[in-house]
Structure formats: structure tokens, C-alpha cells
Amino acid sequence: MKEDDWLVLLGENWQACDNNAFFIDFILEKSPVRFREGPIREMMTEHERKVLDDLPDPFHIFRGCFLGVNHDGCSYSLNRSVAKWFASHLAKMHPTAPAILRCGVVNKKDVIAYKDGREEYEVIIRECRIIEDIALDEREWPVLGDI
């Protein structure tokens, strides 16, 4: 398979798979992604490329997660409420870990792709600078219809 075709296929299927973070080491070190710098345009639709192009550099991202469990993942959201929803949605899987909203800043050169399917406004990153981890209280968790 040609490299560009592999990247298009990865982009088309990214949001159909959950827990992509389990495979991020492979994606970054052994796939065609490792040969690319900056955003990988083949992984995005024309609309997704435009959204990413229109963002400032750097820009803010958010991740709803659990301290010490999945706080260092590669998927963030442009939308704070979506990130909070992920923490509430996964809370039953991590009942003893504190839920947090991880707030960061990412440079476009460190973005792999932007995906807006499923209304997650997902930014897939190589790395970012964490600004703040905010403890989440159940009263702050949005329900799916509120997003």
C-alpha cells in the first residue's frame, strides 16, 4: 500500500476505533506518520484541514481523563465541554481515580491531525504543553445533550 493511501485510511478510520492511544507508539514510530512533520493533511478531510488552518498557532486543547490512568493520551478536544463529557462517560471504568480536565497549548507543528467526526472536535497530537489540571466534580459533568 502506498504511504499516502495508508494515511488516508488511518484518517478515515481514526474515530471508528476507540482507545487509539494504545497504538500511538506504533503510529509514531513504525507507521508512515513517523516520516511526516506537522499536520498530516492526508488524514483529514478538506473541511478538517480548513478548520485546523484557521486556528491560531499555538491554540488551546482539552482532555477529560483520570489522574495517573490515561492523562497522557494523544487525543484532545477543542471543546472544553466535550472533554468533560469524556471524563464523565469513562468514570465507571476508573471509579477510584480522580477525574481531571487537562488544559494544554499545542503548536500546529505538533498536531498530527484534526478530526471533527462524532462532534468530538478531536486534535491528535504528538506533544503539548500542559497549562493546568483541573479536578472535576460530578456536578460539572455535562450530559451528552448539553454539548
mmCIF file of C-alpha atoms in Angstrom:
data_model
loop_
_atom_site.group_PDB
_atom_site.id
_atom_site.type_symbol
_atom_site.label_atom_id
_atom_site.label_comp_id
_atom_site.label_asym_id
_atom_site.label_seq_id
_atom_site.Cartn_x
_atom_site.Cartn_y
_atom_site.Cartn_z
ATOM 1 C CA MET A 1 0.000 0.000 0.000
ATOM 2 C CA LYS A 2 1.268 3.453 -0.824
ATOM 3 C CA GLU A 3 2.146 5.679 2.133
ATOM 4 C CA ASP A 4 -0.388 8.375 1.223
ATOM 5 C CA ASP A 5 -3.163 5.765 0.880
ATOM 6 C CA TRP A 6 -2.276 4.311 4.303
ATOM 7 C CA LEU A 7 -2.533 7.775 5.874
ATOM 8 C CA VAL A 8 -5.902 8.467 4.207
ATOM 9 C CA LEU A 9 -7.177 5.128 5.514
ATOM 10 C CA LEU A 10 -5.908 5.903 9.022
ATOM 11 C CA GLY A 11 -7.681 9.264 8.958
ATOM 12 C CA GLU A 12 -10.928 7.781 7.629
ATOM 13 C CA ASN A 13 -10.969 5.124 10.360
ATOM 14 C CA TRP A 14 -9.465 7.010 13.319
ATOM 15 C CA GLN A 15 -12.740 7.862 15.017
ATOM 16 C CA ALA A 16 -14.274 4.453 14.329
ATOM 17 C CA CYS A 17 -11.749 2.965 16.753
ATOM 18 C CA ASP A 18 -11.692 3.609 20.480
ATOM 19 C CA ASN A 19 -8.533 3.584 22.580
ATOM 20 C CA ASN A 20 -6.212 4.637 19.765
ATOM 21 C CA ALA A 21 -3.773 5.761 22.455
ATOM 22 C CA PHE A 22 -2.845 2.109 22.970
ATOM 23 C CA PHE A 23 -1.327 2.179 19.473
ATOM 24 C CA ILE A 24 0.181 5.669 19.417
ATOM 25 C CA ASP A 25 3.739 4.369 19.910
ATOM 26 C CA PHE A 26 3.345 2.179 16.818
ATOM 27 C CA ILE A 27 1.755 5.051 14.880
ATOM 28 C CA LEU A 28 4.527 7.492 15.823
ATOM 29 C CA GLU A 29 7.478 5.096 15.480
ATOM 30 C CA LYS A 30 6.643 2.425 12.883
ATOM 31 C CA SER A 31 3.985 3.791 10.555
ATOM 32 C CA PRO A 32 4.225 6.370 7.758
ATOM 33 C CA VAL A 33 3.368 9.027 10.370
ATOM 34 C CA ARG A 34 6.976 8.878 11.607
ATOM 35 C CA PHE A 35 8.241 10.326 8.323
ATOM 36 C CA ARG A 36 5.979 13.366 8.481
ATOM 37 C CA GLU A 37 6.326 16.640 10.365
ATOM 38 C CA GLY A 38 3.464 18.927 11.209
ATOM 39 C CA PRO A 39 -0.156 18.098 10.466
ATOM 40 C CA ILE A 40 -0.693 15.133 8.176
ATOM 41 C CA ARG A 41 -3.071 16.528 5.609
ATOM 42 C CA GLU A 42 -3.861 13.111 4.116
ATOM 43 C CA MET A 43 -5.529 12.104 7.399
ATOM 44 C CA MET A 44 -8.026 14.964 7.213
ATOM 45 C CA THR A 45 -10.953 15.896 5.030
ATOM 46 C CA GLU A 46 -10.884 19.210 3.201
ATOM 47 C CA HIS A 47 -13.171 20.671 5.891
ATOM 48 C CA GLU A 48 -10.925 19.401 8.719
ATOM 49 C CA ARG A 49 -7.837 20.884 7.035
ATOM 50 C CA LYS A 50 -9.598 24.261 6.806
ATOM 51 C CA VAL A 51 -10.617 24.199 10.477
ATOM 52 C CA LEU A 52 -7.031 23.415 11.506
ATOM 53 C CA ASP A 53 -5.600 26.036 9.144
ATOM 54 C CA ASP A 54 -7.940 28.672 10.616
ATOM 55 C CA LEU A 55 -6.849 28.052 14.216
ATOM 56 C CA PRO A 56 -4.233 30.354 15.749
ATOM 57 C CA ASP A 57 -0.753 28.988 16.387
ATOM 58 C CA PRO A 58 -0.497 27.921 19.179
ATOM 59 C CA PHE A 59 -4.048 27.048 20.349
ATOM 60 C CA HIS A 60 -5.754 25.622 23.449
ATOM 61 C CA ILE A 61 -6.838 21.988 23.782
ATOM 62 C CA PHE A 62 -8.652 19.998 26.492
ATOM 63 C CA ARG A 63 -8.686 16.374 27.646
ATOM 64 C CA GLY A 64 -11.132 14.763 30.060
ATOM 65 C CA CYS A 65 -9.242 11.991 31.785
ATOM 66 C CA PHE A 66 -8.124 10.470 35.079
ATOM 67 C CA LEU A 67 -5.011 11.310 37.000
ATOM 68 C CA GLY A 68 -2.482 8.505 36.750
ATOM 69 C CA VAL A 69 -4.638 6.417 34.409
ATOM 70 C CA ASN A 70 -4.986 7.967 30.951
ATOM 71 C CA HIS A 71 -3.857 11.535 31.446
ATOM 72 C CA ASP A 72 -1.047 11.429 28.871
ATOM 73 C CA GLY A 73 -3.020 10.432 25.775
ATOM 74 C CA CYS A 74 -2.752 11.771 22.253
ATOM 75 C CA SER A 75 -6.381 12.844 21.765
ATOM 76 C CA TYR A 76 -7.635 16.213 22.967
ATOM 77 C CA SER A 77 -10.644 18.349 22.054
ATOM 78 C CA LEU A 78 -11.036 21.962 21.027
ATOM 79 C CA ASN A 79 -14.210 21.955 23.132
ATOM 80 C CA ARG A 80 -13.949 22.025 26.942
ATOM 81 C CA SER A 81 -17.454 20.519 27.400
ATOM 82 C CA VAL A 82 -16.647 17.579 25.135
ATOM 83 C CA ALA A 83 -13.502 16.882 27.173
ATOM 84 C CA LYS A 84 -15.511 16.991 30.427
ATOM 85 C CA TRP A 85 -18.048 14.608 28.906
ATOM 86 C CA PHE A 86 -15.298 12.054 28.245
ATOM 87 C CA ALA A 87 -14.335 12.080 31.920
ATOM 88 C CA SER A 88 -17.954 11.558 32.977
ATOM 89 C CA HIS A 89 -18.538 8.891 30.325
ATOM 90 C CA LEU A 90 -15.497 6.860 31.438
ATOM 91 C CA ALA A 91 -15.907 7.401 35.201
ATOM 92 C CA LYS A 92 -17.345 3.922 35.819
ATOM 93 C CA MET A 93 -14.178 2.375 34.352
ATOM 94 C CA HIS A 94 -11.986 4.336 36.786
ATOM 95 C CA PRO A 95 -14.033 4.695 39.994
ATOM 96 C CA THR A 96 -11.050 5.391 42.279
ATOM 97 C CA ALA A 97 -9.014 7.690 40.025
ATOM 98 C CA PRO A 98 -9.646 11.440 40.271
ATOM 99 C CA ALA A 99 -11.292 12.852 37.146
ATOM 100 C CA ILE A 100 -9.479 15.852 35.693
ATOM 101 C CA LEU A 101 -9.788 18.326 32.869
ATOM 102 C CA ARG A 102 -6.328 18.632 31.353
ATOM 103 C CA CYS A 103 -5.817 22.020 29.699
ATOM 104 C CA GLY A 104 -2.949 22.478 27.289
ATOM 105 C CA VAL A 105 -1.492 24.526 24.490
ATOM 106 C CA VAL A 106 -0.284 22.921 21.278
ATOM 107 C CA ASN A 107 1.717 24.272 18.364
ATOM 108 C CA LYS A 108 0.448 23.312 14.923
ATOM 109 C CA LYS A 109 3.772 21.637 14.139
ATOM 110 C CA ASP A 110 2.966 19.154 16.951
ATOM 111 C CA VAL A 111 -0.500 18.295 15.614
ATOM 112 C CA ILE A 112 -0.906 15.019 13.744
ATOM 113 C CA ALA A 113 -4.472 15.697 12.592
ATOM 114 C CA TYR A 114 -7.785 17.315 13.415
ATOM 115 C CA LYS A 115 -10.921 15.136 13.234
ATOM 116 C CA ASP A 116 -14.431 16.508 13.666
ATOM 117 C CA GLY A 117 -16.489 13.365 13.205
ATOM 118 C CA ARG A 118 -18.795 12.415 16.106
ATOM 119 C CA GLU A 119 -18.678 16.108 17.133
ATOM 120 C CA GLU A 120 -15.615 15.491 19.318
ATOM 121 C CA TYR A 121 -13.544 18.281 17.707
ATOM 122 C CA GLU A 122 -10.564 15.988 18.206
ATOM 123 C CA VAL A 123 -6.979 17.130 17.919
ATOM 124 C CA ILE A 124 -4.470 14.281 17.671
ATOM 125 C CA ILE A 125 -1.110 15.462 18.944
ATOM 126 C CA ARG A 126 2.496 14.406 19.267
ATOM 127 C CA GLU A 127 3.025 16.625 22.313
ATOM 128 C CA CYS A 128 1.714 19.738 24.017
ATOM 129 C CA ARG A 129 2.410 21.982 26.977
ATOM 130 C CA ILE A 130 0.060 21.291 29.871
ATOM 131 C CA ILE A 131 -1.095 24.520 31.492
ATOM 132 C CA GLU A 132 -3.387 23.177 34.176
ATOM 133 C CA ASP A 133 -5.115 20.065 35.503
ATOM 134 C CA ILE A 134 -8.497 20.903 36.992
ATOM 135 C CA ALA A 135 -10.204 18.418 39.328
ATOM 136 C CA LEU A 136 -13.696 17.625 38.081
ATOM 137 C CA ASP A 137 -16.645 17.335 40.379
ATOM 138 C CA GLU A 138 -19.643 15.273 39.230
ATOM 139 C CA ARG A 139 -21.768 18.427 39.324
ATOM 140 C CA GLU A 140 -19.620 19.831 36.482
ATOM 141 C CA TRP A 141 -20.134 16.869 34.151
ATOM 142 C CA PRO A 142 -22.227 17.689 31.110
ATOM 143 C CA VAL A 143 -24.752 15.243 29.769
ATOM 144 C CA LEU A 144 -24.472 14.319 26.111
ATOM 145 C CA GLY A 145 -27.412 16.550 25.132
ATOM 146 C CA ASP A 146 -25.760 19.600 26.723
ATOM 147 C CA ILE A 147 -22.725 19.533 24.459
#
